[in-house]
Short mmCIF file of C-alpha atoms in Angstrom, two decimals:
data_model
loop_
_atom_site.label_atom_id
_atom_site.label_comp_id
_atom_site.label_asym_id
_atom_site.label_seq_id
_atom_site.Cartn_x
_atom_site.Cartn_y
_atom_site.Cartn_z
CA MET H 1 0.00 0.00 0.00
CA THR H 2 1.45 3.37 -1.00
CA SER H 3 2.43 5.60 1.89
CA HIS H 4 0.49 8.74 0.91
CA TRP H 5 -2.85 7.22 1.87
CA ARG H 6 -3.99 8.05 5.41
CA ASP H 7 -3.89 5.34 8.07
CA CYS H 8 -6.08 5.19 11.20
CA THR H 9 -3.82 7.50 13.17
CA GLU H 10 -3.73 10.14 10.45
CA TRP H 11 -7.51 10.10 10.00
CA GLN H 12 -7.93 10.60 13.77
CA ARG H 13 -5.29 13.33 13.86
CA GLN H 14 -7.32 15.22 11.26
CA GLY H 15 -10.46 14.94 13.41
CA LEU H 16 -12.10 12.33 11.19
CA LYS H 17 -11.82 9.16 13.26
CA LEU H 18 -12.68 5.93 11.46
CA SER H 19 -14.16 2.98 13.31
CA THR H 20 -11.73 0.38 12.05
CA THR H 21 -8.52 -0.96 13.54
CA SER H 22 -7.21 -1.93 10.12
CA ASN H 23 -4.69 0.51 8.71
CA GLU H 24 -5.02 -1.20 5.36
CA ALA H 25 -8.77 -0.53 5.36
CA ALA H 26 -8.22 3.11 6.35
CA ARG H 27 -5.67 3.59 3.59
CA ILE H 28 -7.65 1.89 0.85
CA TYR H 29 -10.75 3.87 1.89
CA ASP H 30 -8.66 7.00 1.30
CA ALA H 31 -7.51 5.59 -2.05
CA VAL H 32 -11.08 4.93 -3.16
CA LEU H 33 -12.18 8.40 -2.07
CA SER H 34 -9.26 9.97 -3.91
CA GLN H 35 -10.01 8.12 -7.13
CA ARG H 36 -13.67 8.97 -6.84
CA VAL H 37 -13.18 12.72 -6.56
CA SER H 38 -10.40 12.81 -9.17
CA MET H 39 -12.19 10.59 -11.71
CA TYR H 40 -9.24 8.30 -12.44
CA ASP H 41 -7.98 4.78 -11.81
CA ASP H 42 -4.82 4.69 -9.69
CA PRO H 43 -2.66 1.77 -10.87
CA SER H 44 -0.87 1.63 -7.50
CA VAL H 45 -4.05 0.21 -5.95
CA GLY H 46 -5.33 -1.62 -9.02
CA GLY H 47 -7.82 1.04 -10.04
CA MET H 48 -11.26 1.71 -8.60
CA GLU H 49 -12.77 -1.73 -9.14
CA GLN H 50 -9.91 -3.56 -7.44
CA SER H 51 -9.73 -0.93 -4.70
CA LEU H 52 -13.34 -1.57 -3.71
CA LYS H 53 -12.65 -5.31 -3.51
CA THR H 54 -9.55 -4.69 -1.40
CA LEU H 55 -11.51 -2.36 0.87
CA GLN H 56 -14.13 -5.01 1.52
CA ALA H 57 -11.51 -7.70 2.16
CA ALA H 58 -9.41 -5.52 4.49
CA ASP H 59 -12.26 -5.11 6.99
CA PRO H 60 -15.73 -6.39 6.05
CA GLN H 61 -17.12 -4.74 9.22
CA PHE H 62 -15.76 -1.29 8.39
CA VAL H 63 -18.88 0.88 8.29
CA MET H 64 -17.44 3.76 6.25
CA GLY H 65 -16.10 1.24 3.75
CA GLN H 66 -19.66 0.00 3.27
CA VAL H 67 -20.94 3.57 3.12
CA MET H 68 -18.49 4.23 0.30
CA SER H 69 -19.39 1.10 -1.67
CA VAL H 70 -23.16 1.43 -1.32
CA GLY H 71 -23.05 5.17 -1.95
CA MET H 72 -21.15 4.73 -5.20
CA SER H 73 -23.80 2.28 -6.42
CA LEU H 74 -26.57 4.73 -5.58
CA PHE H 75 -24.78 7.67 -7.20
CA SER H 76 -24.11 5.71 -10.38
CA THR H 77 -27.72 6.69 -11.27
CA SER H 78 -28.18 3.27 -12.87
CA ASP H 79 -29.16 1.44 -9.69
CA THR H 80 -31.84 1.89 -7.03
CA ILE H 81 -33.22 -0.32 -4.31
CA ASP H 82 -36.41 -0.55 -6.42
CA ASN H 83 -34.79 -2.25 -9.38
CA ASN H 84 -31.94 -4.03 -7.61
CA PRO H 85 -32.90 -6.22 -4.64
CA GLU H 86 -29.21 -6.88 -3.97
CA LEU H 87 -28.60 -3.15 -3.47
CA ARG H 88 -31.60 -2.99 -1.14
CA ASP H 89 -30.07 -5.84 0.89
CA LYS H 90 -26.75 -3.99 1.05
CA VAL H 91 -28.43 -0.82 2.36
CA ASN H 92 -30.28 -2.85 4.99
CA ALA H 93 -27.09 -4.69 5.94
CA LEU H 94 -25.28 -1.36 6.32
CA VAL H 95 -27.94 -0.09 8.72
CA VAL H 96 -27.74 -3.31 10.76
CA LEU H 97 -23.93 -3.19 10.80
CA ALA H 98 -24.00 0.42 12.01
CA ASP H 99 -26.49 -0.42 14.76
CA LYS H 100 -24.27 -3.13 16.21
CA SER H 101 -20.96 -1.28 15.74
CA ASP H 102 -19.30 1.27 17.96
CA ILE H 103 -19.13 4.10 15.43
CA THR H 104 -18.74 7.85 15.76
CA PRO H 105 -21.65 10.30 15.45
CA ARG H 106 -20.16 11.50 12.16
CA GLU H 107 -20.15 7.98 10.75
CA GLN H 108 -23.72 7.42 11.93
CA LYS H 109 -24.84 10.51 10.04
CA HIS H 110 -23.21 9.11 6.92
CA VAL H 111 -25.18 5.89 7.35
CA ASP H 112 -28.40 7.81 7.97
CA ALA H 113 -27.85 9.89 4.85
CA ILE H 114 -27.27 6.81 2.67
CA ASN H 115 -30.43 5.22 4.05
CA LEU H 116 -32.45 8.36 3.31
CA TYR H 117 -31.01 8.64 -0.19
CA ALA H 118 -31.76 4.99 -0.94
CA ASP H 119 -35.33 5.59 0.24
CA GLY H 120 -35.76 8.35 -2.32
CA LYS H 121 -35.53 11.14 0.27
CA LEU H 122 -32.89 13.01 -1.64
CA HIS H 123 -33.32 16.43 -0.07
CA GLU H 124 -33.32 14.99 3.44
CA ALA H 125 -30.13 13.05 2.66
CA THR H 126 -28.48 16.19 1.30
CA VAL H 127 -29.35 18.08 4.49
CA LYS H 128 -27.73 15.31 6.52
CA TRP H 129 -24.51 15.59 4.49
CA GLU H 130 -24.63 19.38 4.85
CA GLU H 131 -24.81 18.89 8.62
CA ILE H 132 -21.71 16.70 8.51
CA VAL H 133 -19.77 19.31 6.52
CA ALA H 134 -20.87 22.06 8.89
CA GLU H 135 -19.36 20.16 11.83
CA TYR H 136 -16.50 18.46 9.95
CA PRO H 137 -15.61 20.80 7.06
CA THR H 138 -12.65 18.66 5.98
CA ASP H 139 -14.80 15.56 5.49
CA LEU H 140 -14.18 15.14 1.78
CA HIS H 141 -16.49 12.15 1.60
CA ALA H 142 -19.46 14.23 2.81
CA ILE H 143 -18.57 17.06 0.41
CA LYS H 144 -18.47 14.60 -2.49
CA GLN H 145 -21.88 13.22 -1.48
CA VAL H 146 -23.35 16.74 -1.52
CA HIS H 147 -21.74 17.27 -4.91
CA GLY H 148 -23.41 14.14 -6.26
CA SER H 149 -26.83 14.71 -4.73
CA THR H 150 -27.11 18.33 -5.86
CA PHE H 151 -26.40 17.22 -9.45
CA VAL H 152 -29.26 14.72 -9.21
CA VAL H 153 -31.78 17.24 -7.85
CA GLY H 154 -30.58 20.19 -9.94
CA ARG H 155 -29.53 22.45 -7.06
CA PRO H 156 -26.04 23.83 -7.85
CA GLN H 157 -26.46 26.62 -5.29
CA ILE H 158 -26.23 23.98 -2.55
CA ILE H 159 -22.77 22.75 -3.53
CA ARG H 160 -21.71 26.36 -4.04
CA ASN H 161 -22.80 27.27 -0.52
CA VAL H 162 -21.50 24.11 1.15
CA VAL H 163 -18.03 24.42 -0.36
CA ASN H 164 -17.88 28.13 0.44
CA SER H 165 -18.62 27.28 4.07
CA ALA H 166 -15.99 24.51 4.17
CA LEU H 167 -13.08 26.19 2.39
CA PRO H 168 -11.90 28.35 5.32
CA SER H 169 -10.93 25.09 7.07
CA TRP H 170 -8.79 23.97 4.13
CA THR H 171 -5.30 25.01 3.11
CA THR H 172 -3.72 24.82 -0.32
CA ASP H 173 -1.36 22.02 0.74
CA MET H 174 -4.22 19.70 1.67
CA LYS H 175 -4.92 16.88 -0.76
CA HIS H 176 -7.86 17.65 -3.07
CA TYR H 177 -8.00 21.33 -2.15
CA SER H 178 -8.23 22.03 -5.90
CA PHE H 179 -11.18 19.63 -6.19
CA LEU H 180 -13.12 21.90 -3.85
CA LYS H 181 -12.17 24.88 -5.98
CA GLY H 182 -13.35 23.01 -9.07
CA ILE H 183 -16.78 22.10 -7.79
CA LEU H 184 -17.19 25.55 -6.25
CA ALA H 185 -16.38 27.09 -9.64
CA PHE H 186 -19.04 24.82 -11.15
CA GLY H 187 -21.56 26.05 -8.58
CA PHE H 188 -20.68 29.64 -9.44
CA ALA H 189 -20.97 29.01 -13.21
CA GLU H 190 -24.30 27.22 -12.87
CA THR H 191 -25.74 30.12 -10.86
CA SER H 192 -24.51 32.78 -13.32
CA LEU H 193 -21.72 34.10 -11.08
CA PHE H 194 -19.26 34.01 -13.96
CA PRO H 195 -16.40 36.21 -12.68
CA GLN H 196 -16.31 34.17 -9.46
CA ALA H 197 -16.36 30.94 -11.47
CA ASN H 198 -13.39 32.00 -13.59
CA LYS H 199 -11.37 33.23 -10.60
CA THR H 200 -12.08 30.14 -8.50
CA ALA H 201 -11.28 27.62 -11.23
CA LYS H 202 -7.98 29.33 -11.98
CA GLU H 203 -7.10 29.39 -8.29
CA GLY H 204 -7.60 25.65 -8.22
CA LEU H 205 -5.49 25.12 -11.32
CA ALA H 206 -2.70 27.23 -9.82
CA VAL H 207 -2.46 24.57 -7.12
CA ASP H 208 -2.98 21.51 -9.35
CA GLN H 209 -2.91 21.75 -13.15
CA ASP H 210 -4.39 18.24 -13.37
CA GLU H 211 -7.59 19.07 -11.48
CA VAL H 212 -10.25 17.91 -13.92
CA TRP H 213 -13.12 19.57 -12.04
CA CYS H 214 -11.53 22.98 -12.55
CA ARG H 215 -11.15 22.23 -16.27
CA HIS H 216 -14.75 21.03 -16.36
CA SER H 217 -16.02 24.17 -14.64
CA LEU H 218 -14.25 26.32 -17.23
CA CYS H 219 -16.09 24.37 -19.95
CA HIS H 220 -19.38 25.38 -18.33
CA LEU H 221 -18.18 28.96 -17.96
CA HIS H 222 -17.21 29.16 -21.65
CA ASP H 223 -20.53 27.60 -22.67
CA ASN H 224 -22.64 29.86 -20.46
CA THR H 225 -20.84 32.98 -21.69
CA GLY H 226 -20.59 32.08 -25.38
CA GLN H 227 -16.79 31.81 -25.51
CA TRP H 228 -16.71 28.98 -28.05
CA ASP H 229 -13.26 29.53 -29.57
CA TYR H 230 -11.73 30.12 -26.16
CA GLY H 231 -13.36 26.95 -24.88
CA ILE H 232 -11.92 24.89 -27.73
CA ASP H 233 -8.46 26.35 -27.27
CA ALA H 234 -8.54 25.93 -23.48
CA LEU H 235 -9.20 22.20 -23.86
CA GLN H 236 -6.82 21.59 -26.75
CA THR H 237 -3.86 23.30 -25.08
CA THR H 238 -4.34 21.48 -21.76
CA GLU H 239 -5.20 18.01 -23.04
CA ALA H 240 -2.23 16.40 -21.32
CA HIS H 241 -3.65 17.43 -17.96
CA TRP H 242 -7.22 16.15 -18.30
CA MET H 243 -7.05 13.22 -20.72
CA LYS H 244 -5.52 11.11 -17.92
CA CYS H 245 -8.84 11.31 -16.04
CA THR H 246 -10.14 8.14 -17.63
CA SER H 247 -13.60 8.29 -16.08
CA PHE H 248 -14.29 11.87 -17.16
CA ASN H 249 -12.16 12.85 -20.16
CA CYS H 250 -14.93 11.77 -22.55
CA HIS H 251 -17.29 14.28 -20.96
CA LEU H 252 -14.84 17.12 -21.50
CA LEU H 253 -14.63 16.03 -25.14
CA TRP H 254 -18.44 16.22 -25.22
CA HIS H 255 -18.15 19.84 -24.13
CA GLN H 256 -15.58 20.42 -26.86
CA ALA H 257 -17.97 18.90 -29.39
CA LEU H 258 -20.69 21.34 -28.28
CA PHE H 259 -18.32 24.24 -28.89
CA TYR H 260 -17.74 23.00 -32.44
CA MET H 261 -21.46 22.45 -32.95
CA GLU H 262 -22.11 26.05 -32.02
CA LYS H 263 -19.76 27.00 -34.87
CA ALA H 264 -21.55 24.55 -37.24
CA ASP H 265 -18.35 22.51 -37.66
CA TYR H 266 -20.30 19.27 -37.80
CA ASP H 267 -17.43 17.26 -39.28
CA LYS H 268 -15.36 18.02 -36.19
CA VAL H 269 -18.27 17.12 -33.91
CA LEU H 270 -18.66 13.75 -35.63
CA GLU H 271 -14.90 13.21 -35.51
CA ILE H 272 -14.94 13.68 -31.73
CA TYR H 273 -17.96 11.42 -31.46
CA ASP H 274 -16.49 8.64 -33.59
CA ASN H 275 -12.98 8.72 -32.15
CA HIS H 276 -13.74 9.29 -28.50
CA ILE H 277 -17.34 9.36 -27.29
CA GLU H 278 -18.50 6.27 -29.18
CA LYS H 279 -15.34 4.40 -28.18
CA THR H 280 -15.82 5.27 -24.50
CA LEU H 281 -19.48 4.27 -24.77
CA LYS H 282 -18.62 0.86 -26.19
CA ASP H 283 -15.73 0.27 -23.80
CA SER H 284 -17.35 1.39 -20.56
CA HIS H 285 -21.15 1.30 -21.05
CA SER H 286 -21.15 4.02 -18.37
CA MET H 287 -24.29 6.06 -17.86
CA LEU H 288 -22.34 9.29 -18.36
CA ALA H 289 -21.17 8.06 -21.78
CA LYS H 290 -24.73 7.02 -22.66
CA ARG H 291 -26.05 10.48 -21.81
CA ASP H 292 -23.23 12.21 -23.70
CA ALA H 293 -23.71 10.07 -26.80
CA THR H 294 -27.51 10.31 -26.99
CA SER H 295 -27.58 14.04 -26.30
CA LEU H 296 -24.91 14.82 -28.87
CA LEU H 297 -26.53 12.78 -31.63
CA TYR H 298 -29.96 14.22 -30.89
CA ARG H 299 -28.61 17.78 -31.05
CA LEU H 300 -26.90 17.01 -34.36
CA GLU H 301 -30.17 15.74 -35.81
CA MET H 302 -31.95 18.90 -34.68
CA GLU H 303 -29.25 20.77 -36.64
CA GLY H 304 -30.16 18.70 -39.71
CA VAL H 305 -27.02 16.55 -39.66
CA LYS H 306 -27.28 13.01 -41.04
CA ILE H 307 -26.22 10.54 -38.35
CA GLY H 308 -26.13 7.40 -40.44
CA ASP H 309 -26.28 4.13 -38.50
CA ARG H 310 -24.68 5.51 -35.32
CA TRP H 311 -27.98 5.38 -33.43
CA GLU H 312 -28.21 1.60 -33.81
CA ASP H 313 -25.12 0.96 -31.67
CA VAL H 314 -26.19 3.56 -29.11
CA TYR H 315 -29.62 2.02 -28.79
CA GLU H 316 -28.25 -1.49 -28.26
CA ILE H 317 -25.98 -0.23 -25.48
CA CYS H 318 -28.78 1.79 -23.85
CA ARG H 319 -31.43 -0.91 -24.27
CA PRO H 320 -30.67 -2.72 -20.95
CA ASN H 321 -31.40 0.54 -19.08
CA ILE H 322 -34.63 1.52 -20.81
CA ASP H 323 -36.84 0.32 -17.96
CA ASP H 324 -34.46 1.10 -15.08
CA HIS H 325 -36.16 4.36 -14.04
CA CYS H 326 -33.45 5.30 -11.55
CA PHE H 327 -33.04 8.94 -12.52
CA VAL H 328 -35.48 10.91 -14.68
CA PHE H 329 -32.62 12.69 -16.43
CA ASN H 330 -31.35 9.28 -17.56
CA ASP H 331 -34.82 8.23 -18.72
CA THR H 332 -35.04 11.17 -21.12
CA HIS H 333 -31.72 10.16 -22.68
CA MET H 334 -32.60 6.48 -22.93
CA LEU H 335 -35.74 7.60 -24.77
CA MET H 336 -33.62 9.59 -27.22
CA SER H 337 -31.78 6.38 -28.10
CA CYS H 338 -35.09 4.65 -28.89
CA LEU H 339 -36.33 7.50 -31.04
CA GLY H 340 -32.99 8.00 -32.76
CA ALA H 341 -32.86 4.33 -33.71
CA LYS H 342 -36.42 4.57 -35.06
CA LYS H 343 -37.95 2.30 -32.44
CA PRO H 344 -41.27 4.14 -31.87
CA ASP H 345 -43.01 1.14 -30.31
CA VAL H 346 -40.16 0.67 -27.84
CA ALA H 347 -40.24 4.39 -27.04
CA LYS H 348 -43.97 4.38 -26.33
CA LYS H 349 -43.65 1.23 -24.25
CA MET H 350 -40.88 2.91 -22.26
CA VAL H 351 -43.05 5.98 -21.57
CA ASN H 352 -45.88 3.76 -20.37
CA SER H 353 -43.45 1.86 -18.16
CA LEU H 354 -42.22 5.16 -16.69
CA ARG H 355 -45.77 6.29 -16.02
CA ASN H 356 -46.71 3.02 -14.31
CA TRP H 357 -43.51 3.10 -12.26
CA ALA H 358 -44.12 6.59 -10.87
CA ARG H 359 -47.91 6.60 -10.54
CA ASP H 360 -49.37 6.90 -7.02
CA LYS H 361 -45.95 6.93 -5.32
CA SER H 362 -44.34 9.49 -3.06
CA GLY H 363 -40.72 10.60 -3.02
CA TYR H 364 -38.64 13.00 -5.08
CA TYR H 365 -37.94 10.69 -8.03
CA TYR H 366 -41.58 9.73 -8.50
CA GLN H 367 -43.00 13.22 -8.08
CA THR H 368 -40.41 14.74 -10.43
CA CYS H 369 -41.12 12.02 -12.94
CA MET H 370 -44.87 12.58 -12.94
CA LYS H 371 -44.72 16.38 -12.96
CA THR H 372 -41.80 16.95 -15.32
CA GLY H 373 -40.19 13.79 -16.67
CA LEU H 374 -43.30 12.33 -18.28
CA PRO H 375 -44.31 15.53 -20.13
CA ILE H 376 -40.76 15.78 -21.51
CA CYS H 377 -40.78 12.17 -22.69
CA GLU H 378 -44.29 12.46 -24.15
CA ALA H 379 -43.22 15.62 -25.99
CA PHE H 380 -40.24 13.83 -27.55
CA VAL H 381 -42.47 10.96 -28.70
CA ALA H 382 -45.01 13.41 -30.16
CA ALA H 383 -42.27 15.23 -32.08
CA ALA H 384 -40.96 11.92 -33.43
CA ASP H 385 -44.51 11.26 -34.69
CA GLY H 386 -44.49 14.64 -36.44
CA ASP H 387 -46.94 16.18 -33.98
CA PHE H 388 -44.89 19.23 -33.07
CA ALA H 389 -47.85 21.22 -31.77
CA THR H 390 -48.57 18.59 -29.13
CA ALA H 391 -44.86 18.41 -28.33
CA VAL H 392 -44.82 22.15 -27.58
CA ASP H 393 -48.02 21.98 -25.56
CA LEU H 394 -46.51 19.23 -23.42
CA ILE H 395 -43.04 20.61 -22.71
CA HIS H 396 -43.60 24.36 -22.67
CA PRO H 397 -45.59 24.43 -19.39
CA VAL H 398 -42.82 22.55 -17.55
CA ARG H 399 -39.76 24.30 -18.93
CA TYR H 400 -39.01 26.08 -15.66
CA ASP H 401 -39.30 22.79 -13.79
CA ILE H 402 -36.81 20.91 -15.98
CA ILE H 403 -33.96 21.86 -13.65
CA ASN H 404 -35.55 19.52 -11.10
CA ILE H 405 -34.71 16.42 -13.15
CA GLY H 406 -31.00 17.05 -12.55
CA GLY H 407 -28.01 17.60 -14.78
CA SER H 408 -26.24 20.84 -15.62
CA ASN H 409 -27.32 23.88 -17.61
CA ALA H 410 -25.31 22.64 -20.61
CA GLN H 411 -26.81 19.17 -20.41
CA ARG H 412 -30.37 20.41 -20.00
CA ASP H 413 -29.96 22.77 -22.96
CA VAL H 414 -31.01 19.90 -25.22
CA PHE H 415 -34.54 20.44 -23.87
CA ASN H 416 -34.43 24.18 -24.59
CA LEU H 417 -33.31 23.43 -28.14
CA PHE H 418 -35.98 20.78 -28.49
CA LEU H 419 -38.72 23.23 -27.47
CA ILE H 420 -37.49 25.89 -29.90
CA ASN H 421 -37.25 23.42 -32.78
CA ALA H 422 -40.67 21.96 -32.02
CA ALA H 423 -42.17 25.46 -31.92
CA ILE H 424 -40.53 26.31 -35.26
CA ASN H 425 -41.98 23.17 -36.82
CA SER H 426 -45.45 23.54 -35.27
CA SER H 427 -48.31 24.64 -37.51
CA LYS H 428 -49.84 26.78 -34.76
CA PRO H 429 -49.20 30.53 -35.22
CA GLU H 430 -48.92 31.02 -31.45
CA HIS H 431 -46.08 28.49 -31.39
CA GLN H 432 -44.22 30.39 -34.08
CA HIS H 433 -44.50 33.50 -31.92
CA LEU H 434 -43.24 31.44 -29.00
CA ALA H 435 -40.27 30.23 -31.05
CA LYS H 436 -39.32 33.82 -31.88
CA SER H 437 -39.65 34.82 -28.25
CA LEU H 438 -37.51 31.91 -27.07
CA ILE H 439 -34.82 32.70 -29.63
CA HIS H 440 -34.67 36.33 -28.49
CA GLU H 441 -34.50 35.09 -24.91
CA ARG H 442 -31.60 32.82 -25.81
CA ARG H 443 -29.71 35.59 -27.59
CA ALA H 444 -30.10 37.89 -24.59
CA LEU H 445 -28.31 35.32 -22.43
CA LYS H 446 -25.54 34.68 -24.98
CA GLU H 447 -24.98 37.49 -27.46
CA ASP H 448 -22.44 35.72 -29.67
CA THR H 449 -24.26 32.50 -30.55
CA PRO H 450 -24.24 31.29 -34.16
CA LEU H 451 -26.56 28.40 -33.26
CA THR H 452 -29.20 30.88 -32.13
CA ASP H 453 -28.77 32.80 -35.39
CA ARG H 454 -29.35 29.58 -37.30
CA LEU H 455 -32.54 28.94 -35.35
CA MET H 456 -33.85 32.40 -36.23
CA SER H 457 -32.97 31.88 -39.90
CA ARG H 458 -34.79 28.55 -39.84
CA LEU H 459 -37.87 30.16 -38.30
CA MET H 460 -37.91 32.97 -40.85
CA ALA H 461 -37.39 30.61 -43.79
CA GLN H 462 -40.13 28.27 -42.64
CA HIS H 463 -42.81 30.83 -41.90
CA THR H 464 -42.13 33.79 -44.21
CA HIS H 465 -44.63 33.79 -47.04
#
């Protein structure tokens, strides 16, 4: 075991006592946490998959080790206790283990938060993690949990506020200080505090040039402020720093592809897709890669780009997740794969499955699905059937609620673009007025936006007689 991972004594010295007597377990827990926040596989511990196995073997009764393992399954957004009885058993076993173990109050709060999250009580779980950070501001595990949960519920102001409250207890020489700067910069960018986002991300990079979350936050900053060329250059000139983040580099390439799409350089977008995003999708089958691939192809089709047979492979990889219903944001992207591959019957069956899954149930996932997720999905199906007026009537009333399904501003922009395109294609005069209004609204937020200009040109060409 490499020496830079914290043992039991070091964890206790930092005020974060772990209830294990195994130094190996304490160190490998640190290794897993480090890989998780940095989005990479450390070969010194065999990568993430092997690290989790080693963690379990080092001390099967180590509560925080179980918290880590179960939490990562829950935050994968491809597993819930509803669709995976084994995960439900693991959550229950964690609660039982905690009850019979002599653990610290901090560790008990971690267990409580995982149990709440597994139960669909996402906001309550997030509050519990916030409480941990308030009392133990250097608890990186709790900060990472807040980071994950706020992405799922679409509340970037929470991670912004939590990290701001924790940072005074950190110093630049502490491991993963720059990670905090990166996710804080993301929180600033997502809440339109752009100067703060730029400053914070660059402060993080001054400490660690390899911090992928700082690079990622700058992608969002450049997207939100319409700095397409700068965004492309910033990624190209720093590739050596972020390409090593094997679990996340594909997503930064997705951002790069969006910058090229804005400039209508579709050949470059498809080159990035074919050489990187599709390869990552086929190699990893990760949910992030599935979302990146489906969203990018759908946006290209809205731009009138011929996709060829690319949708077929995407659909086959997404097909096992079509009826998962773990995360509404995922559901919308799985539906895109069905529609892109011209599987209308599968798409309609999926929407019915989603409706039956969420009907008459309480909890954040179910309520968000019924109120927002279903109208989005029904709108996409209507548009695929050529009924653009119905598509607009379904999605327009919920557009201010779409943030609740999770994701980032850049990721959710596919729904804004969908609404504008549906309104342009609708035969209703009021929808054409809506399209014009939405395009003006978009231009006011980003003045230099060729994509928005193309939308206006399309509207004028389609409805000028």
